[in-house]
Short mmCIF file of N, CA and C in Angstrom, two decimals:
data_model
loop_
_atom_site.label_atom_id
_atom_site.label_comp_id
_atom_site.label_asym_id
_atom_site.label_seq_id
_atom_site.Cartn_x
_atom_site.Cartn_y
_atom_site.Cartn_z
N MET V 1 0.76 -1.18 0.20
CA MET V 1 -0.04 0.24 -0.12
C MET V 1 0.71 1.18 0.01
N ARG V 2 0.57 2.20 -0.70
CA ARG V 2 1.93 3.16 -1.04
C ARG V 2 0.59 4.40 -1.13
N PRO V 3 1.30 5.76 -1.36
CA PRO V 3 0.31 7.08 -1.73
C PRO V 3 0.78 6.97 -3.05
N LEU V 4 -0.48 7.48 -3.56
CA LEU V 4 -0.53 8.05 -4.95
C LEU V 4 0.66 8.81 -5.55
N THR V 5 1.11 9.15 -6.78
CA THR V 5 1.72 9.36 -7.78
C THR V 5 1.17 10.82 -7.85
N GLN V 6 1.92 11.14 -8.33
CA GLN V 6 0.92 13.06 -8.88
C GLN V 6 -0.05 12.99 -9.99
N ASP V 7 0.89 11.74 -10.84
CA ASP V 7 -0.63 11.52 -12.12
C ASP V 7 -1.32 11.14 -11.55
N GLU V 8 -1.43 9.93 -10.81
CA GLU V 8 -2.90 9.25 -10.35
C GLU V 8 -3.44 9.76 -9.29
N THR V 9 -2.99 11.26 -8.57
CA THR V 9 -3.87 12.13 -8.00
C THR V 9 -4.50 12.61 -8.54
N THR V 10 -3.93 13.52 -9.60
CA THR V 10 -4.81 14.25 -10.82
C THR V 10 -5.60 13.72 -11.47
N THR V 11 -5.81 12.42 -11.84
CA THR V 11 -6.67 11.70 -12.64
C THR V 11 -7.25 11.54 -11.43
N PHE V 12 -7.52 10.83 -10.10
CA PHE V 12 -8.20 10.31 -9.85
C PHE V 12 -9.08 11.60 -9.18
N PHE V 13 -8.44 12.73 -8.43
CA PHE V 13 -9.28 13.79 -8.00
C PHE V 13 -10.26 14.53 -9.21
N GLU V 14 -9.50 14.64 -10.46
CA GLU V 14 -10.33 14.98 -11.80
C GLU V 14 -12.20 13.99 -11.79
N LYS V 15 -11.63 12.98 -11.47
CA LYS V 15 -12.86 11.91 -11.70
C LYS V 15 -13.82 12.10 -10.50
N ILE V 16 -13.14 12.25 -9.55
CA ILE V 16 -14.02 12.92 -8.13
C ILE V 16 -14.71 13.91 -8.02
N SER V 17 -14.43 15.30 -8.44
CA SER V 17 -14.65 16.44 -8.61
C SER V 17 -15.95 16.44 -9.85
N LYS V 18 -16.27 15.80 -10.43
CA LYS V 18 -17.20 15.72 -11.89
C LYS V 18 -17.97 15.23 -10.54
N TYR V 19 -18.09 14.84 -9.85
CA TYR V 19 -19.33 14.43 -8.76
C TYR V 19 -19.44 15.34 -7.55
N ILE V 20 -18.37 15.32 -7.10
CA ILE V 20 -18.94 16.04 -5.75
C ILE V 20 -17.62 17.58 -5.50
N GLY V 21 -17.31 17.98 -6.39
CA GLY V 21 -16.50 19.42 -6.68
C GLY V 21 -15.64 19.64 -5.74
N GLU V 22 -15.67 20.84 -5.30
CA GLU V 22 -14.51 20.98 -4.16
C GLU V 22 -14.73 20.63 -2.87
N ASN V 23 -15.59 19.57 -2.67
CA ASN V 23 -15.78 19.22 -1.30
C ASN V 23 -15.07 17.51 -1.22
N ILE V 24 -14.13 17.60 -1.77
CA ILE V 24 -13.00 16.51 -1.77
C ILE V 24 -12.41 17.02 -0.28
N LYS V 25 -11.70 18.61 0.02
CA LYS V 25 -11.54 18.87 1.17
C LYS V 25 -11.91 18.22 2.53
N LEU V 26 -13.59 17.77 2.39
CA LEU V 26 -14.21 17.47 3.32
C LEU V 26 -14.12 15.87 3.13
N LEU V 27 -13.64 15.27 2.29
CA LEU V 27 -13.29 13.87 2.40
C LEU V 27 -12.45 13.74 3.33
N ILE V 28 -11.12 14.10 2.87
CA ILE V 28 -10.06 13.91 3.69
C ILE V 28 -9.78 14.45 5.24
N ASP V 29 -10.21 16.09 5.28
CA ASP V 29 -10.46 16.80 6.93
C ASP V 29 -11.71 16.78 7.16
N ARG V 30 -12.19 15.21 7.88
CA ARG V 30 -13.45 15.52 8.54
C ARG V 30 -13.70 15.32 10.38
N GLN V 31 -14.49 15.04 10.72
CA GLN V 31 -14.56 15.73 12.14
C GLN V 31 -14.08 14.66 12.97
N ASP V 32 -14.29 13.31 12.44
CA ASP V 32 -13.84 12.05 13.31
C ASP V 32 -11.95 12.03 12.72
N GLY V 33 -11.54 13.12 12.62
CA GLY V 33 -10.10 12.74 12.30
C GLY V 33 -9.68 12.94 10.60
N THR V 34 -8.44 12.64 10.21
CA THR V 34 -7.79 13.22 9.10
C THR V 34 -7.86 11.85 8.51
N TYR V 35 -8.55 11.29 7.09
CA TYR V 35 -8.36 10.79 6.06
C TYR V 35 -7.51 10.80 5.09
N CYS V 36 -7.19 9.30 3.99
CA CYS V 36 -6.53 9.53 3.31
C CYS V 36 -6.89 8.47 2.34
N PHE V 37 -5.82 8.95 0.80
CA PHE V 37 -6.23 7.38 -0.22
C PHE V 37 -5.19 6.90 -0.07
N ARG V 38 -4.60 6.12 -0.79
CA ARG V 38 -3.88 5.16 -0.68
C ARG V 38 -4.02 3.81 -2.14
N LEU V 39 -2.88 3.54 -2.12
CA LEU V 39 -3.08 2.37 -3.60
C LEU V 39 -2.39 1.33 -3.52
N HIS V 40 -3.20 0.01 -3.80
CA HIS V 40 -2.95 -0.78 -3.72
C HIS V 40 -3.63 -2.07 -4.64
N LYS V 41 -2.67 -2.49 -5.81
CA LYS V 41 -2.92 -3.00 -6.48
C LYS V 41 -4.06 -2.71 -7.46
N ASP V 42 -3.68 -1.56 -7.74
CA ASP V 42 -4.27 -0.44 -8.91
C ASP V 42 -5.69 -0.16 -8.21
N ARG V 43 -6.04 -0.18 -7.27
CA ARG V 43 -6.97 -0.37 -6.43
C ARG V 43 -6.82 0.91 -5.80
N ILE V 44 -7.86 2.30 -5.33
CA ILE V 44 -7.62 3.46 -4.52
C ILE V 44 -8.47 3.29 -3.29
N TYR V 45 -8.05 3.10 -2.20
CA TYR V 45 -8.65 2.83 -0.71
C TYR V 45 -8.59 4.31 0.11
N TYR V 46 -9.79 4.18 0.51
CA TYR V 46 -10.03 5.57 1.80
C TYR V 46 -10.24 4.87 3.16
N MET V 47 -9.64 5.76 4.00
CA MET V 47 -8.95 5.33 4.82
C MET V 47 -8.75 6.16 6.31
N SER V 48 -8.64 5.90 7.52
CA SER V 48 -8.70 6.75 8.46
C SER V 48 -7.05 6.82 8.59
N GLU V 49 -6.53 7.73 8.88
CA GLU V 49 -4.81 7.80 9.39
C GLU V 49 -4.53 6.73 10.25
N GLU V 50 -5.46 6.49 11.79
CA GLU V 50 -5.19 5.44 12.24
C GLU V 50 -5.50 4.31 11.84
N MET V 51 -6.23 3.85 10.90
CA MET V 51 -6.35 2.52 10.08
C MET V 51 -5.19 2.33 9.09
N LEU V 52 -4.37 3.59 8.76
CA LEU V 52 -3.14 3.38 7.94
C LEU V 52 -1.93 2.89 8.66
N LYS V 53 -1.97 3.27 9.84
CA LYS V 53 -0.98 2.87 10.75
C LYS V 53 -1.03 1.71 11.33
N ILE V 54 -2.28 1.33 11.26
CA ILE V 54 -2.44 -0.08 12.09
C ILE V 54 -2.14 -1.20 10.46
N GLY V 55 -2.58 -0.90 9.33
CA GLY V 55 -2.74 -1.47 8.09
C GLY V 55 -1.31 -1.69 7.87
N SER V 56 -0.12 -0.57 7.80
CA SER V 56 1.28 -0.60 7.48
C SER V 56 2.10 -1.44 8.25
N SER V 57 1.54 -2.08 9.42
CA SER V 57 2.44 -3.39 10.33
C SER V 57 2.30 -5.03 9.28
N ALA V 58 1.52 -4.45 8.85
CA ALA V 58 1.08 -5.83 7.39
C ALA V 58 2.04 -5.98 6.29
N ALA V 59 2.53 -6.90 6.21
CA ALA V 59 3.42 -7.15 4.51
C ALA V 59 2.69 -7.11 3.18
N GLY V 60 2.62 -5.85 2.15
CA GLY V 60 2.01 -5.77 0.98
C GLY V 60 1.52 -6.99 0.36
N THR V 61 2.20 -8.21 0.22
CA THR V 61 2.02 -9.00 -0.04
C THR V 61 0.52 -10.33 0.47
N ASN V 62 0.65 -9.56 2.07
CA ASN V 62 -0.29 -10.42 2.87
C ASN V 62 -1.70 -9.84 2.90
N LEU V 63 -1.62 -8.12 2.46
CA LEU V 63 -2.65 -7.33 2.57
C LEU V 63 -3.62 -7.91 1.20
N ILE V 64 -4.65 -7.76 1.92
CA ILE V 64 -6.19 -7.77 0.50
C ILE V 64 -6.35 -6.88 0.35
N SER V 65 -7.03 -5.95 1.20
CA SER V 65 -7.70 -4.33 1.67
C SER V 65 -7.59 -4.13 2.55
N LEU V 66 -7.95 -2.61 2.63
CA LEU V 66 -7.69 -1.69 3.87
C LEU V 66 -8.54 -0.61 3.36
N GLY V 67 -9.42 -0.72 4.22
CA GLY V 67 -10.47 0.66 4.05
C GLY V 67 -11.97 0.60 2.95
N SER V 68 -12.03 1.49 2.39
CA SER V 68 -12.99 1.23 1.52
C SER V 68 -12.61 1.56 0.46
N CYS V 69 -13.01 0.68 -0.75
CA CYS V 69 -12.52 0.64 -2.11
C CYS V 69 -13.19 1.88 -3.01
N PHE V 70 -12.46 2.80 -3.52
CA PHE V 70 -13.26 4.06 -4.17
C PHE V 70 -12.84 3.56 -5.41
N GLY V 71 -12.24 2.74 -6.34
CA GLY V 71 -12.21 2.60 -7.34
C GLY V 71 -11.09 1.62 -7.83
N LYS V 72 -10.57 1.82 -9.24
CA LYS V 72 -9.34 1.33 -9.70
C LYS V 72 -9.39 1.80 -10.82
N PHE V 73 -7.61 1.77 -11.15
CA PHE V 73 -7.40 2.46 -12.62
C PHE V 73 -7.16 0.90 -13.36
N THR V 74 -7.58 1.66 -14.46
CA THR V 74 -7.37 0.82 -15.48
C THR V 74 -6.02 0.35 -16.16
N LYS V 75 -5.61 -0.51 -17.17
CA LYS V 75 -4.27 -0.77 -17.73
C LYS V 75 -3.81 0.39 -18.34
N SER V 76 -4.92 1.12 -19.04
CA SER V 76 -4.87 2.16 -19.63
C SER V 76 -4.55 3.58 -18.95
N GLY V 77 -4.39 3.46 -17.84
CA GLY V 77 -4.39 5.04 -17.01
C GLY V 77 -5.52 5.32 -16.28
N LYS V 78 -6.99 5.23 -17.13
CA LYS V 78 -8.21 5.41 -16.81
C LYS V 78 -8.25 5.24 -14.88
N PHE V 79 -9.61 6.15 -14.71
CA PHE V 79 -10.25 6.06 -13.42
C PHE V 79 -11.36 5.17 -13.38
N HIS V 80 -12.11 3.96 -12.95
CA HIS V 80 -13.18 3.66 -12.73
C HIS V 80 -13.62 3.87 -11.64
N LEU V 81 -14.69 4.31 -11.13
CA LEU V 81 -15.04 4.43 -9.64
C LEU V 81 -16.14 3.37 -9.54
N HIS V 82 -16.03 2.77 -8.43
CA HIS V 82 -16.79 1.72 -7.68
C HIS V 82 -17.82 1.95 -6.86
N ILE V 83 -18.76 1.71 -7.11
CA ILE V 83 -20.12 1.55 -6.33
C ILE V 83 -19.93 1.62 -4.87
N THR V 84 -18.84 1.07 -4.35
CA THR V 84 -18.71 1.32 -3.22
C THR V 84 -17.87 2.51 -2.33
N ALA V 85 -17.63 3.37 -3.08
CA ALA V 85 -17.76 4.81 -3.02
C ALA V 85 -18.88 5.39 -2.79
N LEU V 86 -20.34 5.42 -3.16
CA LEU V 86 -21.28 5.76 -3.39
C LEU V 86 -21.97 6.37 -1.72
N ASP V 87 -21.77 5.62 -0.86
CA ASP V 87 -21.84 6.04 0.53
C ASP V 87 -21.07 7.47 1.25
N TYR V 88 -19.81 7.05 0.41
CA TYR V 88 -19.33 8.63 1.11
C TYR V 88 -19.27 9.52 0.12
N LEU V 89 -19.38 9.35 -1.22
CA LEU V 89 -19.51 10.78 -2.08
C LEU V 89 -21.22 11.27 -2.20
N ALA V 90 -22.27 10.75 -1.66
CA ALA V 90 -23.54 11.08 -2.10
C ALA V 90 -23.88 12.15 -1.19
N PRO V 91 -23.54 12.15 0.20
CA PRO V 91 -23.73 13.43 1.35
C PRO V 91 -23.50 14.42 0.32
N TYR V 92 -22.09 14.62 -0.66
CA TYR V 92 -21.20 15.86 -0.87
C TYR V 92 -21.78 15.64 -2.58
N ALA V 93 -22.72 15.41 -2.88
CA ALA V 93 -22.97 15.78 -4.53
C ALA V 93 -23.59 16.92 -4.35
N LYS V 94 -22.76 16.98 -6.03
CA LYS V 94 -23.37 18.77 -6.51
C LYS V 94 -24.37 18.56 -7.33
N HIS V 95 -24.59 17.36 -8.05
CA HIS V 95 -25.90 17.42 -8.89
C HIS V 95 -25.87 15.74 -8.79
N LYS V 96 -27.67 15.61 -8.88
CA LYS V 96 -28.89 14.92 -8.10
C LYS V 96 -29.26 14.43 -8.99
N VAL V 97 -29.95 13.16 -9.53
CA VAL V 97 -30.99 13.24 -10.23
C VAL V 97 -31.87 11.98 -9.14
N TRP V 98 -33.17 12.08 -9.09
CA TRP V 98 -34.38 11.39 -8.77
C TRP V 98 -35.12 10.80 -9.58
N LEU V 99 -34.92 9.24 -9.09
CA LEU V 99 -35.82 8.28 -10.34
C LEU V 99 -37.15 8.15 -9.69
N LYS V 100 -38.17 8.27 -10.49
CA LYS V 100 -39.45 7.63 -10.47
C LYS V 100 -39.64 6.33 -9.98
N PRO V 101 -40.35 5.70 -9.43
CA PRO V 101 -40.36 4.29 -8.60
C PRO V 101 -40.23 3.47 -9.89
N ASN V 102 -41.12 3.72 -10.94
CA ASN V 102 -41.22 2.39 -12.33
C ASN V 102 -39.56 2.47 -12.97
N ALA V 103 -38.65 3.57 -12.92
CA ALA V 103 -37.31 3.54 -13.59
C ALA V 103 -36.31 3.13 -12.35
N GLU V 104 -36.60 2.39 -11.29
CA GLU V 104 -35.53 2.35 -10.71
C GLU V 104 -34.55 1.53 -10.66
N GLN V 105 -36.01 0.23 -10.89
CA GLN V 105 -35.42 -1.02 -11.60
C GLN V 105 -34.57 -1.15 -12.49
N GLN V 106 -34.90 -0.54 -13.42
CA GLN V 106 -34.30 -0.95 -14.80
C GLN V 106 -32.81 -0.04 -14.69
N PHE V 107 -32.81 1.08 -13.86
CA PHE V 107 -30.91 1.30 -13.63
C PHE V 107 -30.73 0.80 -12.51
N LEU V 108 -31.26 -0.16 -11.75
CA LEU V 108 -30.10 -1.49 -11.30
C LEU V 108 -30.16 -2.51 -11.90
N TYR V 109 -30.81 -2.63 -13.01
CA TYR V 109 -30.10 -3.65 -13.97
C TYR V 109 -29.30 -2.98 -14.77
N GLY V 110 -28.83 -2.09 -14.68
CA GLY V 110 -27.38 -1.29 -15.58
C GLY V 110 -27.79 -0.69 -16.83
N HIS V 111 -29.47 0.00 -17.06
CA HIS V 111 -29.45 0.56 -18.06
C HIS V 111 -30.11 2.01 -18.14
N HIS V 112 -29.47 2.65 -19.07
CA HIS V 112 -29.50 4.53 -19.06
C HIS V 112 -30.50 4.48 -18.37
N ILE V 113 -30.69 6.23 -17.78
CA ILE V 113 -32.20 6.42 -17.33
C ILE V 113 -32.61 7.58 -18.70
N MET V 114 -34.06 6.94 -19.17
CA MET V 114 -34.79 8.01 -20.28
C MET V 114 -35.66 8.89 -19.51
N LYS V 115 -35.75 9.86 -19.97
CA LYS V 115 -36.65 11.16 -19.79
C LYS V 115 -37.95 10.61 -19.12
N SER V 116 -38.70 9.69 -19.41
CA SER V 116 -39.78 9.50 -18.68
C SER V 116 -39.64 8.45 -17.31
N GLY V 117 -38.48 8.46 -17.13
CA GLY V 117 -38.21 7.84 -15.87
C GLY V 117 -37.46 9.06 -14.96
N LEU V 118 -36.99 9.99 -15.65
CA LEU V 118 -36.34 10.62 -14.54
C LEU V 118 -37.63 11.69 -13.56
N GLY V 119 -37.46 12.06 -11.98
CA GLY V 119 -38.63 12.43 -11.68
C GLY V 119 -37.93 14.12 -11.14
N ARG V 120 -36.55 14.09 -10.88
CA ARG V 120 -36.49 15.46 -10.82
C ARG V 120 -34.47 15.65 -11.01
N ILE V 121 -34.03 16.76 -11.30
CA ILE V 121 -32.65 16.94 -11.51
C ILE V 121 -32.25 18.22 -11.09
N THR V 122 -30.90 18.00 -10.23
CA THR V 122 -30.52 19.30 -9.91
C THR V 122 -30.77 20.62 -10.86
N GLU V 123 -30.96 21.85 -10.57
CA GLU V 123 -30.48 23.06 -11.66
C GLU V 123 -29.00 23.59 -11.61
N GLY V 124 -28.97 23.19 -12.66
CA GLY V 124 -27.89 24.27 -13.47
C GLY V 124 -26.69 22.91 -13.98
N THR V 125 -27.46 21.35 -13.90
CA THR V 125 -26.34 20.37 -14.21
C THR V 125 -26.13 20.40 -15.60
N GLU V 126 -25.01 20.16 -15.90
CA GLU V 126 -24.59 20.99 -17.30
C GLU V 126 -24.13 19.05 -18.09
N GLN V 127 -24.46 19.40 -19.55
CA GLN V 127 -24.22 18.06 -20.05
C GLN V 127 -22.73 17.47 -19.68
N TYR V 128 -22.60 15.72 -19.66
CA TYR V 128 -21.43 15.05 -19.33
C TYR V 128 -21.37 15.46 -17.88
N GLN V 129 -21.69 16.21 -17.10
CA GLN V 129 -21.58 16.42 -15.38
C GLN V 129 -21.93 15.28 -14.91
N GLY V 130 -20.90 14.96 -13.84
CA GLY V 130 -21.27 13.17 -12.58
C GLY V 130 -22.51 13.81 -12.12
N VAL V 131 -23.32 12.88 -11.47
CA VAL V 131 -24.71 12.84 -11.34
C VAL V 131 -24.45 11.83 -9.91
N VAL V 132 -25.46 11.31 -8.84
CA VAL V 132 -25.64 10.62 -8.33
C VAL V 132 -26.92 10.65 -8.45
N VAL V 133 -26.85 9.42 -8.39
CA VAL V 133 -28.77 9.12 -8.63
C VAL V 133 -29.54 8.27 -7.15
N TYR V 134 -30.97 8.86 -7.02
CA TYR V 134 -31.27 8.72 -5.88
C TYR V 134 -32.77 8.15 -6.54
N ASN V 135 -33.36 7.71 -5.88
CA ASN V 135 -34.71 7.17 -5.69
C ASN V 135 -35.82 8.17 -5.13
N MET V 136 -37.04 8.33 -5.05
CA MET V 136 -37.62 9.33 -4.81
C MET V 136 -37.49 9.89 -3.34
N GLU V 137 -37.07 8.49 -2.77
CA GLU V 137 -37.13 8.52 -1.22
C GLU V 137 -35.58 9.21 -0.54
N ASP V 138 -34.72 9.80 -1.60
CA ASP V 138 -33.61 9.96 -1.12
C ASP V 138 -32.60 9.06 -0.59
N LEU V 139 -32.50 7.97 -1.48
CA LEU V 139 -31.85 6.64 -1.17
C LEU V 139 -30.78 6.86 -2.39
N PRO V 140 -29.48 6.77 -1.83
CA PRO V 140 -28.56 6.69 -3.71
C PRO V 140 -28.57 5.17 -3.90
N LEU V 141 -28.64 5.32 -4.88
CA LEU V 141 -28.66 4.36 -6.00
C LEU V 141 -27.40 3.91 -6.65
N GLY V 142 -26.73 5.22 -7.33
CA GLY V 142 -25.34 4.97 -8.21
C GLY V 142 -25.13 6.01 -8.83
N PHE V 143 -24.02 5.69 -9.83
CA PHE V 143 -23.45 7.00 -10.33
C PHE V 143 -24.24 7.13 -11.48
N GLY V 144 -23.91 8.42 -12.35
CA GLY V 144 -24.09 8.22 -13.68
C GLY V 144 -23.13 9.28 -14.19
N VAL V 145 -23.44 10.07 -15.89
CA VAL V 145 -23.46 11.09 -16.26
C VAL V 145 -24.04 11.69 -17.27
N ALA V 146 -24.75 12.91 -16.40
CA ALA V 146 -25.92 13.57 -17.47
C ALA V 146 -25.97 13.59 -18.97
N ALA V 147 -26.56 12.81 -19.61
CA ALA V 147 -26.54 13.15 -21.27
C ALA V 147 -26.62 14.55 -21.79
N LYS V 148 -27.84 15.11 -20.87
CA LYS V 148 -28.33 16.12 -21.24
C LYS V 148 -28.52 17.17 -20.04
N SER V 149 -28.46 18.63 -20.49
CA SER V 149 -28.27 19.52 -19.17
C SER V 149 -29.71 19.53 -19.10
N THR V 150 -29.53 20.45 -18.18
CA THR V 150 -31.32 20.33 -17.29
C THR V 150 -32.42 21.17 -18.14
N LEU V 151 -31.58 22.02 -19.00
CA LEU V 151 -32.53 22.63 -19.80
C LEU V 151 -33.30 21.78 -20.72
N ALA V 152 -31.95 21.37 -21.68
CA ALA V 152 -32.41 19.60 -22.63
C ALA V 152 -33.35 19.08 -22.33
N CYS V 153 -33.29 18.59 -20.81
CA CYS V 153 -34.31 18.03 -20.68
C CYS V 153 -35.60 18.05 -20.37
N ARG V 154 -35.86 19.13 -20.32
CA ARG V 154 -37.74 19.98 -19.99
C ARG V 154 -37.98 19.50 -21.90
N ASN V 155 -36.80 20.10 -22.68
CA ASN V 155 -37.84 20.04 -24.00
C ASN V 155 -37.35 18.28 -24.63
N CYS V 156 -37.08 17.11 -24.16
CA CYS V 156 -36.55 16.21 -24.94
C CYS V 156 -37.57 15.20 -24.82
N ASP V 157 -37.89 14.55 -26.39
CA ASP V 157 -38.20 13.59 -26.13
C ASP V 157 -38.64 12.53 -24.63
N PRO V 158 -39.87 11.83 -24.18
CA PRO V 158 -39.89 10.73 -23.33
C PRO V 158 -38.55 10.10 -23.62
N MET V 159 -38.47 9.11 -24.55
CA MET V 159 -37.30 8.01 -24.75
C MET V 159 -35.81 7.87 -24.91
N THR V 160 -35.78 10.03 -25.02
CA THR V 160 -34.60 10.02 -24.60
C THR V 160 -33.42 9.77 -23.64
N ILE V 161 -32.42 9.12 -23.87
CA ILE V 161 -31.31 9.17 -23.07
C ILE V 161 -31.03 10.36 -22.15
N VAL V 162 -31.31 10.31 -20.79
CA VAL V 162 -30.91 11.65 -20.16
C VAL V 162 -29.72 11.53 -19.27
N VAL V 163 -29.29 10.04 -18.98
CA VAL V 163 -28.19 10.11 -17.35
C VAL V 163 -27.52 8.44 -18.13
N PHE V 164 -26.25 8.60 -18.66
CA PHE V 164 -25.82 7.64 -18.91
C PHE V 164 -25.28 6.64 -17.51
N HIS V 165 -26.02 5.34 -17.63
CA HIS V 165 -25.28 4.56 -16.63
C HIS V 165 -23.75 4.60 -15.76
N GLN V 166 -23.05 4.27 -14.78
CA GLN V 166 -21.77 4.27 -14.80
C GLN V 166 -21.84 3.50 -13.56
N ALA V 167 -22.18 3.20 -12.95
CA ALA V 167 -22.31 2.26 -11.31
C ALA V 167 -23.66 2.44 -10.76
N ASP V 168 -24.29 0.97 -10.01
CA ASP V 168 -25.09 1.17 -9.20
C ASP V 168 -25.13 -0.18 -8.62
N LEU V 169 -26.01 -0.14 -7.39
CA LEU V 169 -25.77 -1.15 -5.94
C LEU V 169 -26.28 -2.45 -6.72
N GLY V 170 -27.12 -3.15 -7.95
CA GLY V 170 -27.18 -3.83 -8.35
C GLY V 170 -26.14 -4.71 -9.00
N GLN V 171 -24.87 -4.00 -9.11
CA GLN V 171 -23.59 -4.64 -9.61
C GLN V 171 -23.50 -5.83 -8.78
N TYR V 172 -23.46 -5.84 -7.33
CA TYR V 172 -23.22 -6.82 -6.65
C TYR V 172 -23.66 -8.15 -7.04
N ILE V 173 -24.92 -7.99 -7.08
CA ILE V 173 -25.50 -9.24 -7.86
C ILE V 173 -25.37 -9.79 -9.49
N ARG V 174 -25.13 -8.88 -10.00
CA ARG V 174 -25.05 -9.12 -11.52
C ARG V 174 -23.49 -9.72 -11.49
N GLU V 175 -22.36 -9.30 -10.37
CA GLU V 175 -21.00 -9.61 -11.06
C GLU V 175 -20.78 -10.83 -9.77
N GLU V 176 -21.64 -11.41 -9.26
CA GLU V 176 -21.84 -12.63 -8.20
C GLU V 176 -20.89 -13.55 -8.92
N GLU V 177 -21.64 -13.87 -10.17
CA GLU V 177 -20.56 -15.35 -10.49
C GLU V 177 -19.16 -14.69 -10.74
N THR V 178 -18.97 -13.75 -11.24
CA THR V 178 -17.45 -13.40 -11.59
C THR V 178 -16.33 -13.41 -10.41
N LEU V 179 -17.16 -13.14 -9.22
CA LEU V 179 -16.42 -12.70 -7.81
C LEU V 179 -15.84 -14.06 -7.28
N THR V 180 -16.79 -15.16 -7.48
CA THR V 180 -16.28 -16.28 -7.09
C THR V 180 -15.71 -17.25 -7.70
#
């Protein structure tokens, strides 16, 4: 487990800032202590500094994971956000989308969000902006990327894709076979 390099930090923070903006500072300096990000086997983990001290006593080859996995770097150097980061990013999300009850299941099956399933969208959301997807009871369901801006959503056809699917809570069930 090692600290992120400058390039890794830049790539990671650019991806996270699409969803929470400048609130990244709130992830690091929290009321319950200082937290950090560490890289282990191409995955970025989020943990308290106290947990890091405890984990540093284990050999790197014996360590499977430590903290919460935020995502992983691909072989091409891109960063993919994992659904395990949802609980940490949702409270700080700048742009949100709420789904109608009939669209929740489709999103949890890995489908994009159509305008007909859109309940609400945060004002000022721009095209290709990262959004956190909620149901109408304010339960975070996953991540997406806005395919249309807030203004474009008002005037588009009901079958138009308004949010591209990125990750959702249903991934655990869909990927269960590949994890075993």
